Amino acid sequence: MALKTKEEYIESLKKMNPTVYMFGEKITNVVDNPRIRAGIESTGATYEIAHLDEFKDLVVTESPLINEPVNRFTLPPSSIEDLVARVKINRKLGNYVGTCHQRCTGLDCLSTLSIVTYDIDQKYGTNYNQNFIEYLKYIQKNDLTANAGVTDVKGDRSKNPSEQEDKDMYLHLVERRDDGIVVRGAKAHQTGSLSSHEVIVLPTRALRKEDSDYALAFAVPTDAPGLIHVVGRSTLDMRELDGCDVGNTRYSKYCPTLIFDDVFVPWERVFMCGESEFAADMVVRFSSFHRQSHGGCKSGKIDCMVGAALMAMEYNGTAKASHLKQKVIDMIHRAETLYGCSLAASYEGKPEASGTYFIDTVMANASKIHEGKEMAEAIRMMVDICGGYVADLPSDRDFENPEVGELIKKYMKGAEGVNVEDRIKLFRLAEKLALESADTVSDIHGGGSPEAHRVTILRETDLESKKKAVRRLAGIED
Amino acid sequence: MALKTKEEYIESLKKMNPTVYMFGEKITNVVDNPRIRAGIESTGATYEIAHLDEFKDLVVTESPLINEPVNRFTLPPSSIEDLVARVKINRKLGNYVGTCHQRCTGLDCLSTLSIVTYDIDQKYGTNYNQNFIEYLKYIQKNDLTANAGVTDVKGDRSKNPSEQEDKDMYLHLVERRDDGIVVRGAKAHQTGSLSSHEVIVLPTRALRKEDSDYALAFAVPTDAPGLIHVVGRSTLDMRELDGCDVGNTRYSKYCPTLIFDDVFVPWERVFMCGESEFAADMVVRFSSFHRQSHGGCKSGKIDCMVGAALMAMEYNGTAKASHLKQKVIDMIHRAETLYGCSLAASYEGKPEASGTYFIDTVMANASKIHEGKEMAEAIRMMVDICGGYVADLPSDRDFENPEVGELIKKYMKGAEGVNVEDRIKLFRLAEKLALESADTVSDIHGGGSPEAHRVTILRETDLESKKKAVRRLAGIED
Amino acid sequence: MALKTKEEYIESLKKMNPTVYMFGEKITNVVDNPRIRAGIESTGATYEIAHLDEFKDLVVTESPLINEPVNRFTLPPSSIEDLVARVKINRKLGNYVGTCHQRCTGLDCLSTLSIVTYDIDQKYGTNYNQNFIEYLKYIQKNDLTANAGVTDVKGDRSKNPSEQEDKDMYLHLVERRDDGIVVRGAKAHQTGSLSSHEVIVLPTRALRKEDSDYALAFAVPTDAPGLIHVVGRSTLDMRELDGCDVGNTRYSKYCPTLIFDDVFVPWERVFMCGESEFAADMVVRFSSFHRQSHGGCKSGKIDCMVGAALMAMEYNGTAKASHLKQKVIDMIHRAETLYGCSLAASYEGKPEASGTYFIDTVMANASKIHEGKEMAEAIRMMVDICGGYVADLPSDRDFENPEVGELIKKYMKGAEGVNVEDRIKLFRLAEKLALESADTVSDIHGGGSPEAHRVTILRETDLESKKKAVRRLAGIED
Amino acid sequence: MALKTKEEYIESLKKMNPTVYMFGEKITNVVDNPRIRAGIESTGATYEIAHLDEFKDLVVTESPLINEPVNRFTLPPSSIEDLVARVKINRKLGNYVGTCHQRCTGLDCLSTLSIVTYDIDQKYGTNYNQNFIEYLKYIQKNDLTANAGVTDVKGDRSKNPSEQEDKDMYLHLVERRDDGIVVRGAKAHQTGSLSSHEVIVLPTRALRKEDSDYALAFAVPTDAPGLIHVVGRSTLDMRELDGCDVGNTRYSKYCPTLIFDDVFVPWERVFMCGESEFAADMVVRFSSFHRQSHGGCKSGKIDCMVGAALMAMEYNGTAKASHLKQKVIDMIHRAETLYGCSLAASYEGKPEASGTYFIDTVMANASKIHEGKEMAEAIRMMVDICGGYVADLPSDRDFENPEVGELIKKYMKGAEGVNVEDRIKLFRLAEKLALESADTVSDIHGGGSPEAHRVTILRETDLESKKKAVRRLAGIED
């Protein structure tokens, strides 16, 4: 069966041999590195829940392609139900792992390719869609995770790809060979690249004809020769390496930069090569799908923060404070807003030419605009409710110190009847939820930066009909 | 056929004989009073569109009760599709009339009664649901409009109904007779009461056993003896009476207070009488349905304001100003947020025991909380974009004045090529959209005041599951 | 003595003979027209308080120019104390009249001219400052009110003045004669033009050399030949004409458009004529002074709205509701923010070359940006607290109706012990505070539209020093 | 002379011998511990600038007490000028160090004691003010830094101090001896306790008679026997210990918990002991002064973030993007709002009975309410402008790695002509500004939690005068 267990998933990663650097050192045993492992565990949850009664009806479905049950994270949506399930499972997972599970971007790429390869083939008689279908079968049969190689490092933002001083600032075609292509460039913010078996590369922006060497879509394994993962810093990374004060005792997130130092891609894994006018479509589809995904997982993360706030109120003895309840309401309201707009975007989806369903982009972007502002507000309110120890709680090592440990614990005591260790654990989790940069910065920049969502909304809205209605009411003749 | 034309609807109102006071005078010809007529025209649009190709598929449906096509505004939802259609038709209508069409509250009452009368009967073996079904058939067969007699005047808000010095501050049972009941009290903010054939009365709040005389639900015609409509002031009411500077050349809104001065209700039109524990359910159902309705019509009104803003940019010569475009995006974002949450609340609806579908209350209230704050922001942005003449445009009578009319017009000229009369009309419409109190105050208080939505969200959210997820992540044992 | 009483002020207006149109009719007795009179009363309050113990220390000061006590509204600031007094007296007046007192714009013009005429003379050897000093003496000796003719009607906003199809879209020089100049054009939103003895005209924008005919500053009496006042509509204007349901029983505001149909100005009243490079300075000075003024009067108006909210809580029986108290805090916070920034802008003022003091523009604009957004929020919260009768209260004429008046009053009863007439009056005042367009739209557009404040802040801030500090901290070498 | 150099300050700390734990270990050489040293450097800047031409006029003043020049951070304000200088020097320092300089809390305590000890003596004939004056001379003569021991750990927040299960949850009197008192308890969030020579303890809340053992104010050296500093975790602490990727290359902040494990205080250093009714006054004075301080330093930190945003725009090639400029304006607007309200609070200050000046609390709290919300917004906007590398930039160790360092740098290149190392440094600084928890959480909880500021505003505002003004306008008789 195509459904791996979490353990099988981790075993499968152990068999890979990616090139990885972190904090100046080469990492050879990726799976057992505690920093990276915490992220792998998070993606692992997407495998685990496929076998848990509470979740499996939502996450397991039949693939018409391979006629087997598959994990939804390998299935481009072919119905409204599929679109809706994406959001619902993301919310549940967001709450389950309290961070990013890192498996949605791969699905967002698969869904995008499922639409656009078909359209390119229609225009050019190319064979990309067939390549894609075969690749998708491979993904589904092996229950693989892919990450999205979309965001180029971009160099000078005031210039187009081919205008850059260094042409490698956007990933591009270096050589076209009989058996495939060679590519060079770098992709930033590659969340979960080492939790993934595959990287799927799409263009990061609309392209003009003169930039056609940059119009590439393809997939390679994450340990392909020439591919280098450089795991970036995040605020709490040393806690995980150190095994102390981690906060979220189970899961985390990390974000490498991925360098494609002349990587070879065989033709059967190429899904676009030079058709520059489809780059815009690729990026709009991907980012819209990804914004829809966020509406689920981020509302799930707010659910966690609401839970943390409520627990803190109990532990601090402030459960009855009306001004704190008002803040809890404000947090819930934000979760439901992200979720509601993303759900509506899904229910209002429509089939594309290839049969894959696409969402309503205006409402998906409406959800993301809220995320970009309101996650920060939800965090602020959780910190307000929890109190100052989110910032400066003594270390677990202090609590264990034989000289002063008990003394410190004595003073960390909260409401009567509350176990002091539990209160300490809660504050530590709140710190992680509020201040892990790998997680929180994606509220702003994940799925494209805030201005991108706004521009999309303006472009996709039917402005003329609104003007026409107004002229009628004002009595202005058309 | 059950579908009246707009003309038939107006004719049907002419046959009624309600008791009406406005600005100190008794009004006898209601339909031809220009202030009230503008509101009737607005409700008339709900009849008109049932015969327009662009709308009729959405607004006309088959009633299983009378096996005839009916207007959706007479149909309690019996499917997800019905729930969703409510929101969509409200958005379209909001954009079509640029104000409140005043027919949704009646449907919200019918939908509520369709659920709660069934539940009361289950508990008490009463016959309310049958009364209701017969009443509903009558409404559908005659394509009638009803308004919602929900909001009592309330007297001293710190006291329960039966604690009030004057017991009439909440509508209550005065006499129980063989043939029916006699009721007394007053309902405030009765939008469209004179555009309606019927008033459906529900309780305004949860009630305790000692308040059971206040636990009433029933329907009476709007010209029932003892029923007095007092049309309140609104900011622009004199413009309509005067026939000048009306802004919205077609539609408006008015809000009477409705006094029940010992009104008789026959038993077959009584839907609750004394079952106080169901009052809360009545009010929660009604207000949730009504908040869902607002998510449609108010986003439609923002659509109008977006249209007005865009037209103003064209007329003023500011179409290219990037800061104004940003504000247009902010306006659209608000419309889509109200709409998205309300749509999601509908798609996530579920059947109740009676078979009627009910919405997800958390998301319906999430939509309404946004309305309570964001409509004011949308208005502010439209005024910002349009400019100061929203506030102090000379009167049409000035423009017609032979001495100075042409001179004034000369100075009202906007961008080259724009007809000055059109620009004047647009500013006048913007004034109406921004500053008609009958319309804008309902953004805040319609469907219950803001705090009510917040309390509902907290009460209806599953807080325990969020706390549990957090304990698992923090490593706190349950 | 230079200090008129309110009665003397009104008498002095009666002697003037301005050309006025309103709602299509020519108005001859301006002072007794109830709509205009309500505005005159508001300006009258600035005269009245000069004789009231509670206010006079703040509003009366000695003019070094005429060595007599004068009303501060005729005194360009010559010290920090003067700058601060402007804000404080405006806040007190805002609270005293509950609307715009309409006398600050004249002072803002005088203060501007006091700086810029001096600077022009320094450059060109002109005699504008002497003209201005003589004019100022005249104003002070007679305790006159002036209004600010600044905002041109602007025509096509995408074009400069001299590029307009109709050259009159910005007020300009038509003829230069031996004894003076003839000007043509129109000024919009001329708040209080008929409560004023004088109109002082300044340019509305920065001008280029080719627009030098538009670089004009001068003063004329409000009844100068060729000057036409067209009083625009506002939401509640008919209430005042009708003498019923006025809300604010003492004061109001109105905003004419002022047409200069070839008006002659003698040379001694010309303060700039053609020096186009000083137009920007004129408009920046004026608008900064005016934004500082708003920080006072608008916080005073919020004080009124806070008072109305608190009274409504008492009258409704909701004085103990914690969520309403939170909203009151939010309202006060907004008032103090406007006021604090405006006060700080004053305390940080500096003398200009002429000796007149100028404010800190960044903080004055910071105050105004808050006004542009937060007045709407304060209004929204007041309406939330007061309840729905702000929108649709029956008319006083209904209450007086012998048939139903008592019945309606019965149902308007609020908390026990509250006089129902008082509650009705309060709601009517709240309606006026919230929904009088002449008043509320100036929160957005008064003193220049919101984007103007933002651009000013960016231009006036020392960005380089902030960048330098950052380079030092990051370890980047300069 | 009383003015230490930065070097002398650091030397003076080296002579102290505090008891310190951090991350499970006892720290003996505090000054050379890189984590703590970064904080000491920040306080050191307050000494350094007293000798720098750019700053010294603002920070050095004459003390009337010792008739010598002193650093303002040792001088309770005795004039409006002193109050204003506090805010201005804080803003400059906030910009200079890009974090908290940690010396304001001591001054806030000295200023508080300077008022309240006098008032207690007036009532009880005690000798606290004389004790305080002597202590103040000692501080001034030796140019010492003190930190504020105010925030108790609080235990169960629903209970008063004496109701707690463990009486030590608020610091209290254990023994009253002939030569002094013994105290026990713990103070949380003791920013800069190891950068200070002294800790000044004040009560954390209003107290009732039965809590008089908790009504204590006193001072002890930071290395007093029984005093234990436990340095808490913060997000980026390991970077400093590790000497890599620190971001702010000069300064930082740390926050210990301070345990008073039976600490002896001689009587001459006791400033309150048992006068419970003055506890409220202590805490209100202290927190108001501290909120005023924040209005300076936090606006200075926003200045840094504006600088970082502007540099990022240059480095990324996005300097011309209008939507980013709008965000810069929004950031500046927030800085000026905090600053303006805090300045106004200072200018409007008044002398207390002791001669010390106190600020306007309403405007000081208005400033702090903005901080609690708007710092988070300013951070969010800076991150938006900088881009995703704020979250996941590779480590400096990666850039130095001989195998891949150059390759990584190649891809970090920004706009043409920009040094890649500078861009990397800038992103690292932005990360520190945005995500250092020791710094950012104080935006919310420093100077008391948000609700405290709100309650203060409501309590300190004259509500009756606002209600009275409204009754006059509405025509309601008093």
JSON list of C-alpha atoms in Angstrom, two decimals, chain B residues 278-393:
[
{"chain": "B", "resi": 278, "resn": "PHE", "atom": "CA", "xyz": [-36.52, 28.02, 24.09]},
{"chain": "B", "resi": 279, "resn": "ALA", "atom": "CA", "xyz": [-36.21, 31.81, 23.96]},
{"chain": "B", "resi": 280, "resn": "ALA", "atom": "CA", "xyz": [-32.41, 31.61, 23.94]},
{"chain": "B", "resi": 281, "resn": "ASP", "atom": "CA", "xyz": [-32.55, 29.16, 21.08]},
{"chain": "B", "resi": 282, "resn": "MET", "atom": "CA", "xyz": [-34.88, 31.43, 19.11]},
{"chain": "B", "resi": 283, "resn": "VAL", "atom": "CA", "xyz": [-32.62, 34.41, 19.50]},
{"chain": "B", "resi": 284, "resn": "VAL", "atom": "CA", "xyz": [-29.40, 32.52, 18.81]},
{"chain": "B", "resi": 285, "resn": "ARG", "atom": "CA", "xyz": [-30.82, 30.96, 15.65]},
{"chain": "B", "resi": 286, "resn": "PHE", "atom": "CA", "xyz": [-32.29, 34.19, 14.41]},
{"chain": "B", "resi": 287, "resn": "SER", "atom": "CA", "xyz": [-29.25, 36.30, 15.10]},
{"chain": "B", "resi": 288, "resn": "SER", "atom": "CA", "xyz": [-26.87, 33.76, 13.60]},
{"chain": "B", "resi": 289, "resn": "PHE", "atom": "CA", "xyz": [-28.96, 33.55, 10.44]},
{"chain": "B", "resi": 290, "resn": "HIS", "atom": "CA", "xyz": [-29.12, 37.33, 10.36]},
{"chain": "B", "resi": 291, "resn": "ARG", "atom": "CA", "xyz": [-25.37, 37.71, 10.79]},
{"chain": "B", "resi": 292, "resn": "GLN", "atom": "CA", "xyz": [-24.90, 35.30, 7.91]},
{"chain": "B", "resi": 293, "resn": "SER", "atom": "CA", "xyz": [-27.27, 37.44, 5.81]},
{"chain": "B", "resi": 294, "resn": "HIS", "atom": "CA", "xyz": [-25.24, 40.55, 6.59]},
{"chain": "B", "resi": 295, "resn": "GLY", "atom": "CA", "xyz": [-22.08, 38.86, 5.33]},
{"chain": "B", "resi": 296, "resn": "GLY", "atom": "CA", "xyz": [-23.77, 38.88, 1.94]},
{"chain": "B", "resi": 297, "resn": "CYS", "atom": "CA", "xyz": [-25.59, 42.19, 1.70]},
{"chain": "B", "resi": 298, "resn": "LYS", "atom": "CA", "xyz": [-22.90, 44.27, 3.40]},
{"chain": "B", "resi": 299, "resn": "SER", "atom": "CA", "xyz": [-20.16, 42.91, 1.14]},
{"chain": "B", "resi": 300, "resn": "GLY", "atom": "CA", "xyz": [-22.48, 43.87, -1.70]},
{"chain": "B", "resi": 301, "resn": "LYS", "atom": "CA", "xyz": [-22.70, 47.36, -0.28]},
{"chain": "B", "resi": 302, "resn": "ILE", "atom": "CA", "xyz": [-18.90, 47.55, -0.13]},
{"chain": "B", "resi": 303, "resn": "ASP", "atom": "CA", "xyz": [-18.94, 46.52, -3.79]},
{"chain": "B", "resi": 304, "resn": "CYS", "atom": "CA", "xyz": [-20.98, 49.68, -4.41]},
{"chain": "B", "resi": 305, "resn": "MET", "atom": "CA", "xyz": [-18.55, 51.76, -2.43]},
{"chain": "B", "resi": 306, "resn": "VAL", "atom": "CA", "xyz": [-15.63, 50.29, -4.37]},
{"chain": "B", "resi": 307, "resn": "GLY", "atom": "CA", "xyz": [-17.48, 51.21, -7.56]},
{"chain": "B", "resi": 308, "resn": "ALA", "atom": "CA", "xyz": [-18.06, 54.73, -6.27]},
{"chain": "B", "resi": 309, "resn": "ALA", "atom": "CA", "xyz": [-14.41, 55.07, -5.31]},
{"chain": "B", "resi": 310, "resn": "LEU", "atom": "CA", "xyz": [-13.25, 53.90, -8.72]},
{"chain": "B", "resi": 311, "resn": "MET", "atom": "CA", "xyz": [-15.65, 56.23, -10.50]},
{"chain": "B", "resi": 312, "resn": "ALA", "atom": "CA", "xyz": [-14.49, 59.12, -8.33]},
{"chain": "B", "resi": 313, "resn": "MET", "atom": "CA", "xyz": [-10.89, 58.39, -9.27]},
{"chain": "B", "resi": 314, "resn": "GLU", "atom": "CA", "xyz": [-11.83, 58.55, -12.92]},
{"chain": "B", "resi": 315, "resn": "TYR", "atom": "CA", "xyz": [-13.90, 61.70, -12.49]},
{"chain": "B", "resi": 316, "resn": "ASN", "atom": "CA", "xyz": [-11.32, 63.48, -10.33]},
{"chain": "B", "resi": 317, "resn": "GLY", "atom": "CA", "xyz": [-8.33, 62.58, -12.50]},
{"chain": "B", "resi": 318, "resn": "THR", "atom": "CA", "xyz": [-6.71, 60.51, -9.76]},
{"chain": "B", "resi": 319, "resn": "ALA", "atom": "CA", "xyz": [-7.07, 57.06, -11.30]},
{"chain": "B", "resi": 320, "resn": "LYS", "atom": "CA", "xyz": [-3.33, 56.49, -11.26]},
{"chain": "B", "resi": 321, "resn": "ALA", "atom": "CA", "xyz": [-2.59, 57.51, -7.66]},
{"chain": "B", "resi": 322, "resn": "SER", "atom": "CA", "xyz": [-1.00, 54.46, -6.06]},
{"chain": "B", "resi": 323, "resn": "HIS", "atom": "CA", "xyz": [-2.07, 55.36, -2.54]},
{"chain": "B", "resi": 324, "resn": "LEU", "atom": "CA", "xyz": [-5.69, 55.44, -3.68]},
{"chain": "B", "resi": 325, "resn": "LYS", "atom": "CA", "xyz": [-5.34, 52.06, -5.34]},
{"chain": "B", "resi": 326, "resn": "GLN", "atom": "CA", "xyz": [-4.06, 50.73, -2.02]},
{"chain": "B", "resi": 327, "resn": "LYS", "atom": "CA", "xyz": [-7.23, 51.98, -0.38]},
{"chain": "B", "resi": 328, "resn": "VAL", "atom": "CA", "xyz": [-9.37, 50.33, -3.04]},
{"chain": "B", "resi": 329, "resn": "ILE", "atom": "CA", "xyz": [-7.57, 47.07, -2.28]},
{"chain": "B", "resi": 330, "resn": "ASP", "atom": "CA", "xyz": [-8.29, 47.57, 1.41]},
{"chain": "B", "resi": 331, "resn": "MET", "atom": "CA", "xyz": [-11.95, 48.04, 0.61]},
{"chain": "B", "resi": 332, "resn": "ILE", "atom": "CA", "xyz": [-12.15, 44.94, -1.57]},
{"chain": "B", "resi": 333, "resn": "HIS", "atom": "CA", "xyz": [-10.30, 42.98, 1.09]},
{"chain": "B", "resi": 334, "resn": "ARG", "atom": "CA", "xyz": [-12.97, 43.90, 3.61]},
{"chain": "B", "resi": 335, "resn": "ALA", "atom": "CA", "xyz": [-15.79, 42.89, 1.26]},
{"chain": "B", "resi": 336, "resn": "GLU", "atom": "CA", "xyz": [-14.20, 39.52, 0.62]},
{"chain": "B", "resi": 337, "resn": "THR", "atom": "CA", "xyz": [-13.59, 38.95, 4.32]},
{"chain": "B", "resi": 338, "resn": "LEU", "atom": "CA", "xyz": [-17.24, 39.50, 5.24]},
{"chain": "B", "resi": 339, "resn": "TYR", "atom": "CA", "xyz": [-18.30, 37.39, 2.31]},
{"chain": "B", "resi": 340, "resn": "GLY", "atom": "CA", "xyz": [-15.76, 34.62, 2.73]},
{"chain": "B", "resi": 341, "resn": "CYS", "atom": "CA", "xyz": [-16.57, 34.03, 6.40]},
{"chain": "B", "resi": 342, "resn": "SER", "atom": "CA", "xyz": [-20.28, 34.11, 5.71]},
{"chain": "B", "resi": 343, "resn": "LEU", "atom": "CA", "xyz": [-19.96, 31.72, 2.77]},
{"chain": "B", "resi": 344, "resn": "ALA", "atom": "CA", "xyz": [-17.84, 29.35, 4.82]},
{"chain": "B", "resi": 345, "resn": "ALA", "atom": "CA", "xyz": [-20.42, 29.48, 7.61]},
{"chain": "B", "resi": 346, "resn": "SER", "atom": "CA", "xyz": [-22.96, 28.38, 5.02]},
{"chain": "B", "resi": 347, "resn": "TYR", "atom": "CA", "xyz": [-20.94, 25.62, 3.40]},
{"chain": "B", "resi": 348, "resn": "GLU", "atom": "CA", "xyz": [-20.22, 24.21, 6.84]},
{"chain": "B", "resi": 349, "resn": "GLY", "atom": "CA", "xyz": [-23.91, 24.20, 7.80]},
{"chain": "B", "resi": 350, "resn": "LYS", "atom": "CA", "xyz": [-25.68, 21.12, 9.14]},
{"chain": "B", "resi": 351, "resn": "PRO", "atom": "CA", "xyz": [-29.27, 19.85, 9.28]},
{"chain": "B", "resi": 352, "resn": "GLU", "atom": "CA", "xyz": [-31.26, 20.28, 12.47]},
{"chain": "B", "resi": 353, "resn": "ALA", "atom": "CA", "xyz": [-33.87, 17.84, 13.75]},
{"chain": "B", "resi": 354, "resn": "SER", "atom": "CA", "xyz": [-36.63, 19.47, 11.71]},
{"chain": "B", "resi": 355, "resn": "GLY", "atom": "CA", "xyz": [-34.63, 19.03, 8.51]},
{"chain": "B", "resi": 356, "resn": "THR", "atom": "CA", "xyz": [-33.88, 22.74, 8.19]},
{"chain": "B", "resi": 357, "resn": "TYR", "atom": "CA", "xyz": [-30.21, 23.55, 7.74]},
{"chain": "B", "resi": 358, "resn": "PHE", "atom": "CA", "xyz": [-28.36, 25.74, 10.19]},
{"chain": "B", "resi": 359, "resn": "ILE", "atom": "CA", "xyz": [-25.06, 27.52, 9.64]},
{"chain": "B", "resi": 360, "resn": "ASP", "atom": "CA", "xyz": [-21.75, 27.38, 11.48]},
{"chain": "B", "resi": 361, "resn": "THR", "atom": "CA", "xyz": [-22.32, 30.07, 14.10]},
{"chain": "B", "resi": 362, "resn": "VAL", "atom": "CA", "xyz": [-18.68, 30.77, 14.86]},
{"chain": "B", "resi": 363, "resn": "MET", "atom": "CA", "xyz": [-17.86, 31.77, 11.30]},
{"chain": "B", "resi": 364, "resn": "ALA", "atom": "CA", "xyz": [-21.14, 33.67, 10.87]},
{"chain": "B", "resi": 365, "resn": "ASN", "atom": "CA", "xyz": [-20.27, 35.69, 13.93]},
{"chain": "B", "resi": 366, "resn": "ALA", "atom": "CA", "xyz": [-16.68, 36.09, 12.75]},
{"chain": "B", "resi": 367, "resn": "SER", "atom": "CA", "xyz": [-18.09, 37.74, 9.63]},
{"chain": "B", "resi": 368, "resn": "LYS", "atom": "CA", "xyz": [-20.32, 40.05, 11.67]},
{"chain": "B", "resi": 369, "resn": "ILE", "atom": "CA", "xyz": [-17.52, 41.15, 13.98]},
{"chain": "B", "resi": 370, "resn": "HIS", "atom": "CA", "xyz": [-15.63, 42.31, 10.90]},
{"chain": "B", "resi": 371, "resn": "GLU", "atom": "CA", "xyz": [-18.72, 44.13, 9.66]},
{"chain": "B", "resi": 372, "resn": "GLY", "atom": "CA", "xyz": [-19.07, 45.98, 12.94]},
{"chain": "B", "resi": 373, "resn": "LYS", "atom": "CA", "xyz": [-15.63, 47.47, 12.53]},
{"chain": "B", "resi": 374, "resn": "GLU", "atom": "CA", "xyz": [-14.74, 47.27, 8.87]},
{"chain": "B", "resi": 375, "resn": "MET", "atom": "CA", "xyz": [-17.79, 48.83, 7.23]},
{"chain": "B", "resi": 376, "resn": "ALA", "atom": "CA", "xyz": [-16.82, 52.06, 8.98]},
{"chain": "B", "resi": 377, "resn": "GLU", "atom": "CA", "xyz": [-13.33, 51.68, 7.57]},
{"chain": "B", "resi": 378, "resn": "ALA", "atom": "CA", "xyz": [-14.63, 51.01, 4.07]},
{"chain": "B", "resi": 379, "resn": "ILE", "atom": "CA", "xyz": [-16.78, 54.13, 4.30]},
{"chain": "B", "resi": 380, "resn": "ARG", "atom": "CA", "xyz": [-13.86, 56.16, 5.57]},
{"chain": "B", "resi": 381, "resn": "MET", "atom": "CA", "xyz": [-11.72, 55.04, 2.66]},
{"chain": "B", "resi": 382, "resn": "MET", "atom": "CA", "xyz": [-14.41, 55.78, 0.09]},
{"chain": "B", "resi": 383, "resn": "VAL", "atom": "CA", "xyz": [-14.75, 59.30, 1.50]},
{"chain": "B", "resi": 384, "resn": "ASP", "atom": "CA", "xyz": [-10.97, 59.67, 1.48]},
{"chain": "B", "resi": 385, "resn": "ILE", "atom": "CA", "xyz": [-10.87, 58.69, -2.19]},
{"chain": "B", "resi": 386, "resn": "CYS", "atom": "CA", "xyz": [-13.87, 60.76, -3.29]},
{"chain": "B", "resi": 387, "resn": "GLY", "atom": "CA", "xyz": [-12.79, 63.97, -1.58]},
{"chain": "B", "resi": 388, "resn": "GLY", "atom": "CA", "xyz": [-14.44, 66.64, 0.52]},
{"chain": "B", "resi": 389, "resn": "TYR", "atom": "CA", "xyz": [-17.49, 67.19, -1.69]},
{"chain": "B", "resi": 390, "resn": "VAL", "atom": "CA", "xyz": [-19.05, 64.13, -0.09]},
{"chain": "B", "resi": 391, "resn": "ALA", "atom": "CA", "xyz": [-19.71, 66.50, 2.79]},
{"chain": "B", "resi": 392, "resn": "ASP", "atom": "CA", "xyz": [-20.83, 69.79, 1.33]},
{"chain": "B", "resi": 393, "resn": "LEU", "atom": "CA", "xyz": [-21.84, 69.57, -2.31]}
]
